[in-house]
PDB file of C-alpha atoms in Angstrom:
ATOM      1  CA  VAL A   1     114.311 120.804 124.672  1.00  0.00           C
ATOM      2  CA  MET A   2     114.061 118.056 122.120  1.00  0.00           C
ATOM      3  CA  TYR A   3     111.653 115.123 121.931  1.00  0.00           C
ATOM      4  CA  PHE A   4     112.685 112.281 119.673  1.00  0.00           C
ATOM      5  CA  THR A   5     111.987 108.633 118.880  1.00  0.00           C
ATOM      6  CA  GLY A   6     114.647 106.124 119.752  1.00  0.00           C
ATOM      7  CA  ARG A   7     115.106 102.347 119.694  1.00  0.00           C
ATOM      8  CA  LEU A   8     117.353 102.142 122.773  1.00  0.00           C
ATOM      9  CA  PRO A   9     118.042  99.349 125.295  1.00  0.00           C
ATOM     10  CA  ASN A  10     115.932 101.072 128.003  1.00  0.00           C
ATOM     11  CA  THR A  11     112.782 100.882 125.894  1.00  0.00           C
ATOM     12  CA  THR A  12     109.608 100.271 127.936  1.00  0.00           C
ATOM     13  CA  GLY A  13     109.213  96.512 128.310  1.00  0.00           C
ATOM     14  CA  GLY A  14     112.763  95.899 127.092  1.00  0.00           C
ATOM     15  CA  ASP A  15     111.710  93.818 124.107  1.00  0.00           C
ATOM     16  CA  LYS A  16     112.958  93.709 120.511  1.00  0.00           C
ATOM     17  CA  ASP A  17     110.851  93.509 117.355  1.00  0.00           C
ATOM     18  CA  LEU A  18     111.245  91.029 114.487  1.00  0.00           C
ATOM     19  CA  ASP A  19     114.038  93.196 112.987  1.00  0.00           C
ATOM     20  CA  ALA A  20     116.119  92.537 116.160  1.00  0.00           C
ATOM     21  CA  LEU A  21     115.902  96.230 117.118  1.00  0.00           C
ATOM     22  CA  TYR A  22     114.341  97.517 120.350  1.00  0.00           C
ATOM     23  CA  PHE A  23     110.733  98.760 120.256  1.00  0.00           C
ATOM     24  CA  GLU A  24     110.444 102.502 119.644  1.00  0.00           C
ATOM     25  CA  ASP A  25     109.962 104.823 122.611  1.00  0.00           C
ATOM     26  CA  ILE A  26     109.796 108.579 123.066  1.00  0.00           C
ATOM     27  CA  TYR A  27     112.709 110.393 124.756  1.00  0.00           C
ATOM     28  CA  VAL A  28     113.501 113.926 125.852  1.00  0.00           C
ATOM     29  CA  THR A  29     116.845 115.714 126.022  1.00  0.00           C
ATOM     30  CA  TYR A  30     117.789 119.246 127.087  1.00  0.00           C
ATOM     31  CA  ASN A  31     120.383 121.525 125.467  1.00  0.00           C
ATOM     32  CA  THR A  32     122.406 123.245 128.187  1.00  0.00           C
ATOM     33  CA  LYS A  33     125.819 124.958 128.263  1.00  0.00           C
ATOM     34  CA  GLY A  34     127.371 121.496 128.550  1.00  0.00           C
ATOM     35  CA  GLY A  35     125.609 120.195 125.414  1.00  0.00           C
ATOM     36  CA  TRP A  36     122.675 117.839 125.080  1.00  0.00           C
ATOM     37  CA  SER A  37     121.754 115.934 128.277  1.00  0.00           C
ATOM     38  CA  LYS A  38     121.502 112.197 128.447  1.00  0.00           C
ATOM     39  CA  PRO A  39     118.138 111.248 126.873  1.00  0.00           C
ATOM     40  CA  ARG A  40     115.420 110.342 129.329  1.00  0.00           C
ATOM     41  CA  ASN A  41     112.681 107.869 128.487  1.00  0.00           C
ATOM     42  CA  LEU A  42     109.294 109.599 129.022  1.00  0.00           C
ATOM     43  CA  GLY A  43     107.852 106.379 130.393  1.00  0.00           C
ATOM     44  CA  SER A  44     104.156 105.665 130.967  1.00  0.00           C
ATOM     45  CA  PRO A  45     101.616 106.751 129.862  1.00  0.00           C
ATOM     46  CA  VAL A  46     103.314 108.073 126.722  1.00  0.00           C
ATOM     47  CA  ASN A  47     105.317 104.913 126.139  1.00  0.00           C
ATOM     48  CA  THR A  48     103.992 101.379 126.130  1.00  0.00           C
ATOM     49  CA  ILE A  49     105.521  97.913 125.592  1.00  0.00           C
ATOM     50  CA  GLU A  50     104.754  98.310 121.834  1.00  0.00           C
ATOM     51  CA  HIS A  51     106.085 100.930 119.342  1.00  0.00           C
ATOM     52  CA  ASP A  52     105.534 104.578 120.385  1.00  0.00           C
ATOM     53  CA  ALA A  53     106.869 107.381 118.159  1.00  0.00           C
ATOM     54  CA  THR A  54     106.601 111.166 118.462  1.00  0.00           C
ATOM     55  CA  VAL A  55     105.691 112.622 115.100  1.00  0.00           C
ATOM     56  CA  SER A  56     104.778 116.255 115.968  1.00  0.00           C
ATOM     57  CA  LEU A  57     104.933 118.894 118.633  1.00  0.00           C
ATOM     58  CA  SER A  58     102.756 121.981 118.631  1.00  0.00           C
ATOM     59  CA  ALA A  59     104.406 125.436 118.322  1.00  0.00           C
ATOM     60  CA  ASP A  60     103.865 126.088 122.043  1.00  0.00           C
ATOM     61  CA  GLY A  61     105.301 122.721 123.011  1.00  0.00           C
ATOM     62  CA  ALA A  62     102.145 121.729 124.934  1.00  0.00           C
ATOM     63  CA  ASN A  63     100.689 119.142 122.551  1.00  0.00           C
ATOM     64  CA  MET A  64     102.321 116.115 121.089  1.00  0.00           C
ATOM     65  CA  ILE A  65     101.150 113.729 118.335  1.00  0.00           C
ATOM     66  CA  ILE A  66     102.161 110.072 118.841  1.00  0.00           C
ATOM     67  CA  MET A  67     102.019 107.209 116.384  1.00  0.00           C
ATOM     68  CA  ARG A  68     101.032 103.761 117.695  1.00  0.00           C
ATOM     69  CA  ASP A  69     100.386 100.784 115.541  1.00  0.00           C
ATOM     70  CA  GLY A  70      99.365 102.852 112.505  1.00  0.00           C
ATOM     71  CA  ASP A  71      97.111 105.231 114.371  1.00  0.00           C
ATOM     72  CA  LEU A  72      97.667 108.815 115.607  1.00  0.00           C
ATOM     73  CA  TYR A  73      97.181 109.863 119.231  1.00  0.00           C
ATOM     74  CA  PHE A  74      97.467 113.231 120.998  1.00  0.00           C
ATOM     75  CA  SER A  75      98.832 113.982 124.454  1.00  0.00           C
ATOM     76  CA  GLU A  76      98.856 117.272 126.432  1.00  0.00           C
ATOM     77  CA  LEU A  77     101.569 118.595 128.674  1.00  0.00           C
ATOM     78  CA  LYS A  78     100.017 119.268 132.068  1.00  0.00           C
ATOM     79  CA  GLY A  79     102.552 120.835 134.352  1.00  0.00           C
ATOM     80  CA  SER A  80     105.596 118.604 133.939  1.00  0.00           C
ATOM     81  CA  SER A  81     103.704 115.450 132.907  1.00  0.00           C
ATOM     82  CA  TRP A  82     102.144 114.261 129.617  1.00  0.00           C
ATOM     83  CA  SER A  83      98.552 113.096 129.658  1.00  0.00           C
ATOM     84  CA  ASP A  84      97.385 109.637 128.690  1.00  0.00           C
ATOM     85  CA  PRO A  85      97.426 109.699 124.859  1.00  0.00           C
ATOM     86  CA  VAL A  86      93.949 109.741 123.144  1.00  0.00           C
ATOM     87  CA  PRO A  87      93.350 108.552 119.574  1.00  0.00           C
ATOM     88  CA  PHE A  88      92.279 111.041 116.942  1.00  0.00           C
ATOM     89  CA  PRO A  89      88.733 110.384 115.588  1.00  0.00           C
ATOM     90  CA  LYS A  90      87.783 108.491 112.452  1.00  0.00           C
ATOM     91  CA  GLU A  91      88.215 111.570 110.271  1.00  0.00           C
ATOM     92  CA  ILE A  92      91.988 111.167 110.784  1.00  0.00           C
ATOM     93  CA  ASN A  93      92.463 107.550 111.893  1.00  0.00           C
ATOM     94  CA  GLY A  94      90.909 105.565 109.055  1.00  0.00           C
ATOM     95  CA  LYS A  95      89.539 102.026 109.267  1.00  0.00           C
ATOM     96  CA  ASN A  96      92.105  99.459 107.988  1.00  0.00           C
ATOM     97  CA  THR A  97      94.516 102.261 107.038  1.00  0.00           C
ATOM     98  CA  ASP A  98      97.907 103.348 108.362  1.00  0.00           C
ATOM     99  CA  GLU A  99      98.496 106.886 109.598  1.00  0.00           C
ATOM    100  CA  THR A 100     102.214 107.161 110.225  1.00  0.00           C
ATOM    101  CA  ALA A 101     103.145 110.854 110.587  1.00  0.00           C
ATOM    102  CA  ALA A 102     101.554 114.208 111.274  1.00  0.00           C
ATOM    103  CA  SER A 103     102.168 117.888 111.921  1.00  0.00           C
ATOM    104  CA  TYR A 104     100.138 120.576 113.666  1.00  0.00           C
ATOM    105  CA  ALA A 105      99.796 123.869 111.815  1.00  0.00           C
ATOM    106  CA  ASP A 106     100.622 127.122 113.610  1.00  0.00           C
ATOM    107  CA  ASP A 107      96.956 127.651 114.537  1.00  0.00           C
ATOM    108  CA  GLY A 108      96.704 124.401 116.471  1.00  0.00           C
ATOM    109  CA  ASN A 109      93.399 123.634 114.693  1.00  0.00           C
ATOM    110  CA  THR A 110      94.837 122.156 111.507  1.00  0.00           C
ATOM    111  CA  ILE A 111      96.586 118.835 111.205  1.00  0.00           C
ATOM    112  CA  TYR A 112      98.542 117.549 108.230  1.00  0.00           C
ATOM    113  CA  PHE A 113      99.036 113.795 108.284  1.00  0.00           C
ATOM    114  CA  ILE A 114     100.266 110.778 106.292  1.00  0.00           C
ATOM    115  CA  SER A 115      97.799 108.052 105.339  1.00  0.00           C
ATOM    116  CA  ASP A 116      97.558 105.240 102.816  1.00  0.00           C
ATOM    117  CA  ARG A 117      93.755 105.639 102.519  1.00  0.00           C
ATOM    118  CA  GLU A 118      91.884 105.964  99.248  1.00  0.00           C
ATOM    119  CA  PRO A 119      91.526 107.862  97.002  1.00  0.00           C
ATOM    120  CA  SER A 120      95.226 108.475  96.883  1.00  0.00           C
ATOM    121  CA  VAL A 121      97.714 109.825  94.346  1.00  0.00           C
ATOM    122  CA  GLY A 122      99.784 106.740  95.186  1.00  0.00           C
ATOM    123  CA  GLY A 123     101.309 105.039  98.187  1.00  0.00           C
ATOM    124  CA  LYS A 124     101.227 107.109 101.349  1.00  0.00           C
ATOM    125  CA  ASP A 125      99.917 110.623 100.705  1.00  0.00           C
ATOM    126  CA  ILE A 126      99.742 113.871 102.795  1.00  0.00           C
ATOM    127  CA  TRP A 127      96.190 114.792 103.927  1.00  0.00           C
ATOM    128  CA  VAL A 128      94.793 117.700 105.898  1.00  0.00           C
ATOM    129  CA  SER A 129      91.932 118.084 108.406  1.00  0.00           C
ATOM    130  CA  LYS A 130      90.691 121.158 110.270  1.00  0.00           C
ATOM    131  CA  LYS A 131      88.990 121.463 113.681  1.00  0.00           C
ATOM    132  CA  ASP A 132      85.910 123.674 114.000  1.00  0.00           C
ATOM    133  CA  ALA A 133      84.791 125.837 116.933  1.00  0.00           C
ATOM    134  CA  LEU A 134      83.003 122.798 118.467  1.00  0.00           C
ATOM    135  CA  GLY A 135      86.172 120.703 118.419  1.00  0.00           C
ATOM    136  CA  ASN A 136      85.083 118.504 115.500  1.00  0.00           C
ATOM    137  CA  TRP A 137      87.583 117.514 112.836  1.00  0.00           C
ATOM    138  CA  SER A 138      86.595 117.850 109.171  1.00  0.00           C
ATOM    139  CA  GLU A 139      86.725 115.078 106.638  1.00  0.00           C
ATOM    140  CA  ALA A 140      90.300 114.701 105.509  1.00  0.00           C
ATOM    141  CA  LYS A 141      91.318 116.246 102.207  1.00  0.00           C
ATOM    142  CA  ASN A 142      94.143 115.001  99.994  1.00  0.00           C
ATOM    143  CA  LEU A 143      96.730 117.735  99.270  1.00  0.00           C
ATOM    144  CA  GLY A 144      96.749 116.710  95.622  1.00  0.00           C
ATOM    145  CA  ASN A 145      99.346 115.783  93.003  1.00  0.00           C
ATOM    146  CA  VAL A 146     101.491 118.924  93.291  1.00  0.00           C
ATOM    147  CA  ILE A 147     102.682 117.596  96.660  1.00  0.00           C
ATOM    148  CA  ASN A 148     101.817 113.914  96.554  1.00  0.00           C
ATOM    149  CA  THR A 149     103.361 111.454  94.091  1.00  0.00           C
ATOM    150  CA  LYS A 150     102.844 107.825  93.071  1.00  0.00           C
ATOM    151  CA  TYR A 151     105.516 107.023  95.664  1.00  0.00           C
ATOM    152  CA  ASP A 152     105.433 107.415  99.480  1.00  0.00           C
ATOM    153  CA  GLU A 153     105.472 110.823 101.216  1.00  0.00           C
ATOM    154  CA  ASN A 154     106.353 110.974 104.898  1.00  0.00           C
ATOM    155  CA  GLY A 155     108.071 112.997 107.672  1.00  0.00           C
ATOM    156  CA  ILE A 156     106.015 116.209 107.406  1.00  0.00           C
ATOM    157  CA  PHE A 157     106.431 119.548 109.194  1.00  0.00           C
ATOM    158  CA  MET A 158     104.495 122.798 108.828  1.00  0.00           C
ATOM    159  CA  HIS A 159     106.705 125.678 109.878  1.00  0.00           C
ATOM    160  CA  PRO A 160     105.330 128.126 112.484  1.00  0.00           C
ATOM    161  CA  ASP A 161     105.216 130.812 109.763  1.00  0.00           C
ATOM    162  CA  GLY A 162     102.047 129.006 108.556  1.00  0.00           C
ATOM    163  CA  THR A 163     103.041 128.808 104.870  1.00  0.00           C
ATOM    164  CA  THR A 164     106.300 126.815 104.607  1.00  0.00           C
ATOM    165  CA  PHE A 165     105.889 123.055 104.463  1.00  0.00           C
ATOM    166  CA  PHE A 166     108.716 120.518 104.727  1.00  0.00           C
ATOM    167  CA  PHE A 167     108.262 116.867 103.913  1.00  0.00           C
ATOM    168  CA  SER A 168     110.040 113.696 102.819  1.00  0.00           C
ATOM    169  CA  SER A 169     109.289 111.908  99.588  1.00  0.00           C
ATOM    170  CA  GLU A 170     110.541 109.010  97.443  1.00  0.00           C
ATOM    171  CA  GLY A 171     109.164 110.803  94.400  1.00  0.00           C
ATOM    172  CA  HIS A 172     109.626 114.198  92.682  1.00  0.00           C
ATOM    173  CA  ASN A 173     113.336 114.495  91.876  1.00  0.00           C
ATOM    174  CA  SER A 174     114.694 112.437  94.723  1.00  0.00           C
ATOM    175  CA  ILE A 175     118.478 111.896  94.795  1.00  0.00           C
ATOM    176  CA  GLY A 176     117.860 108.464  96.258  1.00  0.00           C
ATOM    177  CA  GLY A 177     115.658 106.896  98.934  1.00  0.00           C
ATOM    178  CA  THR A 178     113.581 109.543 100.732  1.00  0.00           C
ATOM    179  CA  ASP A 179     114.705 113.192 100.276  1.00  0.00           C
ATOM    180  CA  LEU A 180     113.787 116.404 102.026  1.00  0.00           C
ATOM    181  CA  PHE A 181     111.592 118.851 100.125  1.00  0.00           C
ATOM    182  CA  LYS A 182     109.968 122.261 100.682  1.00  0.00           C
ATOM    183  CA  SER A 183     106.750 123.794  99.362  1.00  0.00           C
ATOM    184  CA  ILE A 184     105.152 127.191 100.028  1.00  0.00           C
ATOM    185  CA  TYR A 185     101.418 127.786 100.291  1.00  0.00           C
ATOM    186  CA  ASN A 186     100.159 130.957  98.679  1.00  0.00           C
ATOM    187  CA  ASP A 187      96.921 132.311  97.151  1.00  0.00           C
ATOM    188  CA  ARG A 188      97.346 129.935  94.202  1.00  0.00           C
ATOM    189  CA  GLY A 189      97.899 126.853  96.348  1.00  0.00           C
ATOM    190  CA  TRP A 190     101.050 124.798  96.911  1.00  0.00           C
ATOM    191  CA  THR A 191     104.223 125.676  94.968  1.00  0.00           C
ATOM    192  CA  LYS A 192     106.118 122.966  93.153  1.00  0.00           C
ATOM    193  CA  PRO A 193     108.237 121.141  95.800  1.00  0.00           C
ATOM    194  CA  VAL A 194     111.947 122.026  95.824  1.00  0.00           C
ATOM    195  CA  ASN A 195     114.537 119.392  96.673  1.00  0.00           C
ATOM    196  CA  LEU A 196     116.721 120.751  99.507  1.00  0.00           C
ATOM    197  CA  GLY A 197     119.732 119.289  97.781  1.00  0.00           C
ATOM    198  CA  ILE A 198     123.154 118.231  98.835  1.00  0.00           C
ATOM    199  CA  PRO A 199     124.572 118.034 101.534  1.00  0.00           C
ATOM    200  CA  LEU A 200     121.271 117.500 103.377  1.00  0.00           C
ATOM    201  CA  ASN A 201     120.031 114.839 100.901  1.00  0.00           C
ATOM    202  CA  THR A 202     122.139 111.794 100.096  1.00  0.00           C
ATOM    203  CA  PRO A 203     121.583 108.501  98.240  1.00  0.00           C
ATOM    204  CA  SER A 204     120.284 107.163 101.566  1.00  0.00           C
ATOM    205  CA  ASP A 205     117.156 108.179 103.446  1.00  0.00           C
ATOM    206  CA  GLU A 206     116.592 111.655 104.883  1.00  0.00           C
ATOM    207  CA  GLN A 207     113.334 112.536 106.642  1.00  0.00           C
ATOM    208  CA  CYS A 208     111.553 114.422 109.484  1.00  0.00           C
ATOM    209  CA  LEU A 209     113.135 117.867 109.007  1.00  0.00           C
ATOM    210  CA  VAL A 210     112.127 120.319 111.761  1.00  0.00           C
ATOM    211  CA  VAL A 211     113.166 123.964 111.318  1.00  0.00           C
ATOM    212  CA  SER A 212     113.291 126.470 114.164  1.00  0.00           C
ATOM    213  CA  ALA A 213     110.949 129.477 114.082  1.00  0.00           C
ATOM    214  CA  ASP A 214     113.797 131.828 113.216  1.00  0.00           C
ATOM    215  CA  TYR A 215     115.092 129.539 110.455  1.00  0.00           C
ATOM    216  CA  ARG A 216     118.492 129.447 112.177  1.00  0.00           C
ATOM    217  CA  ASN A 217     118.690 125.699 112.805  1.00  0.00           C
ATOM    218  CA  GLY A 218     117.103 122.515 111.553  1.00  0.00           C
ATOM    219  CA  TYR A 219     117.059 118.910 112.796  1.00  0.00           C
ATOM    220  CA  TYR A 220     116.422 115.872 110.680  1.00  0.00           C
ATOM    221  CA  SER A 221     116.950 112.083 110.497  1.00  0.00           C
ATOM    222  CA  SER A 222     119.407 110.499 108.084  1.00  0.00           C
ATOM    223  CA  LYS A 223     120.727 107.058 107.300  1.00  0.00           C
ATOM    224  CA  GLY A 224     123.895 108.398 105.664  1.00  0.00           C
ATOM    225  CA  LYS A 225     127.289 106.665 105.616  1.00  0.00           C
ATOM    226  CA  ASP A 226     128.594 108.430 108.753  1.00  0.00           C
ATOM    227  CA  THR A 227     125.794 107.286 111.101  1.00  0.00           C
ATOM    228  CA  TYR A 228     126.480 105.476 114.342  1.00  0.00           C
ATOM    229  CA  GLY A 229     124.078 102.702 113.350  1.00  0.00           C
ATOM    230  CA  ASP A 230     120.585 103.087 111.836  1.00  0.00           C
ATOM    231  CA  HIS A 231     118.950 106.544 111.459  1.00  0.00           C
ATOM    232  CA  ASP A 232     120.823 109.315 113.253  1.00  0.00           C
ATOM    233  CA  ILE A 233     119.693 112.819 114.187  1.00  0.00           C
ATOM    234  CA  TYR A 234     121.542 115.634 112.418  1.00  0.00           C
ATOM    235  CA  LYS A 235     121.608 119.337 113.067  1.00  0.00           C
ATOM    236  CA  VAL A 236     122.032 121.872 110.295  1.00  0.00           C
ATOM    237  CA  THR A 237     122.769 125.583 110.773  1.00  0.00           C
ATOM    238  CA  PHE A 238     121.607 128.083 108.137  1.00  0.00           C
ATOM    239  CA  PHE A 239     124.341 130.714 108.246  1.00  0.00           C
ATOM    240  CA  GLU A 240     122.586 133.092 105.862  1.00  0.00           C
ATOM    241  CA  VAL A 241     119.011 133.177 107.138  1.00  0.00           C
ATOM    242  CA  GLU A 242     117.847 135.534 104.384  1.00  0.00           C
ATOM    243  CA  LEU A 243     118.827 133.042 101.698  1.00  0.00           C
ATOM    244  CA  PRO A 244     116.029 130.852 100.292  1.00  0.00           C
ATOM    245  CA  LEU A 245     116.198 127.511 102.041  1.00  0.00           C
ATOM    246  CA  GLU A 246     116.790 125.587  98.814  1.00  0.00           C
ATOM    247  CA  MET A 247     120.217 127.266  98.464  1.00  0.00           C
ATOM    248  CA  VAL A 248     122.166 124.783 100.515  1.00  0.00           C
ATOM    249  CA  SER A 249     125.818 125.547  99.655  1.00  0.00           C
ATOM    250  CA  ASP A 250     126.416 126.998 103.132  1.00  0.00           C
ATOM    251  CA  LEU A 251     124.800 124.191 105.096  1.00  0.00           C
ATOM    252  CA  LYS A 252     126.949 122.157 107.478  1.00  0.00           C
ATOM    253  CA  PRO A 253     125.136 119.077 108.830  1.00  0.00           C
ATOM    254  CA  THR A 254     126.500 117.346 111.915  1.00  0.00           C
ATOM    255  CA  SER A 255     125.328 114.113 113.499  1.00  0.00           C
ATOM    256  CA  LEU A 256     123.880 114.286 117.036  1.00  0.00           C
ATOM    257  CA  PHE A 257     122.534 110.854 117.927  1.00  0.00           C
ATOM    258  CA  GLN A 258     120.294 108.152 116.620  1.00  0.00           C
ATOM    259  CA  ASN A 259     116.749 108.016 115.226  1.00  0.00           C
ATOM    260  CA  GLY A 260     113.897 110.432 114.432  1.00  0.00           C
ATOM    261  CA  VAL A 261     113.293 113.868 115.917  1.00  0.00           C
ATOM    262  CA  GLU A 262     110.573 116.360 116.715  1.00  0.00           C
TER     263      GLU A 262
END
């Protein structure tokens, strides 16, 4: 199953934004023997007449983080239906700030998120907050200048292994636009981010890489030259799982369909 953000004609409300594209909605598709099913709009209460984007799914698939109008919301899967999204508290959704992306950690009690709040390294930075035994979120902490740059970071994903972090950035050694990077957390902190290289990264924008638990497949959004329109979803298969992920000579990305993915 794949949940993704699309700007499709059957968006809730049917309206277009000032850029002449349909408002974002959240969709679901299922991978069967016949391939990916026709995407289904999740409808209310997940989607509204405004922009609604899925930015993270918990490892067990039961909790989704949604971005609406610069704030982050969470929704729970109850049976076959998603609950009415609830905004995260002030520790995560700042006043007069934009929070545009997030990722649950493997423990379900840690959230990494993007915010343009101060004090920042520059632009939109990656922050982290942890939930205690009483369900209260801690004051957000900036991940620092090993990860964050004077440019924007976005499209974050903490792998279920609990140590491997993927994100998009306009900084570091970007090939062009936003590139995909990887950093590992160890007893000394975050390692220097590694650009995942060509062919994943291009002079256009790549973001929102999500890697399966077994490291066999990854899905990401790209605005490369072979897209069907705006951002498309691509799938990449890692043929040699034991190889470090930054060694990309054996990667074969293929386009699936448009827009971001979780």
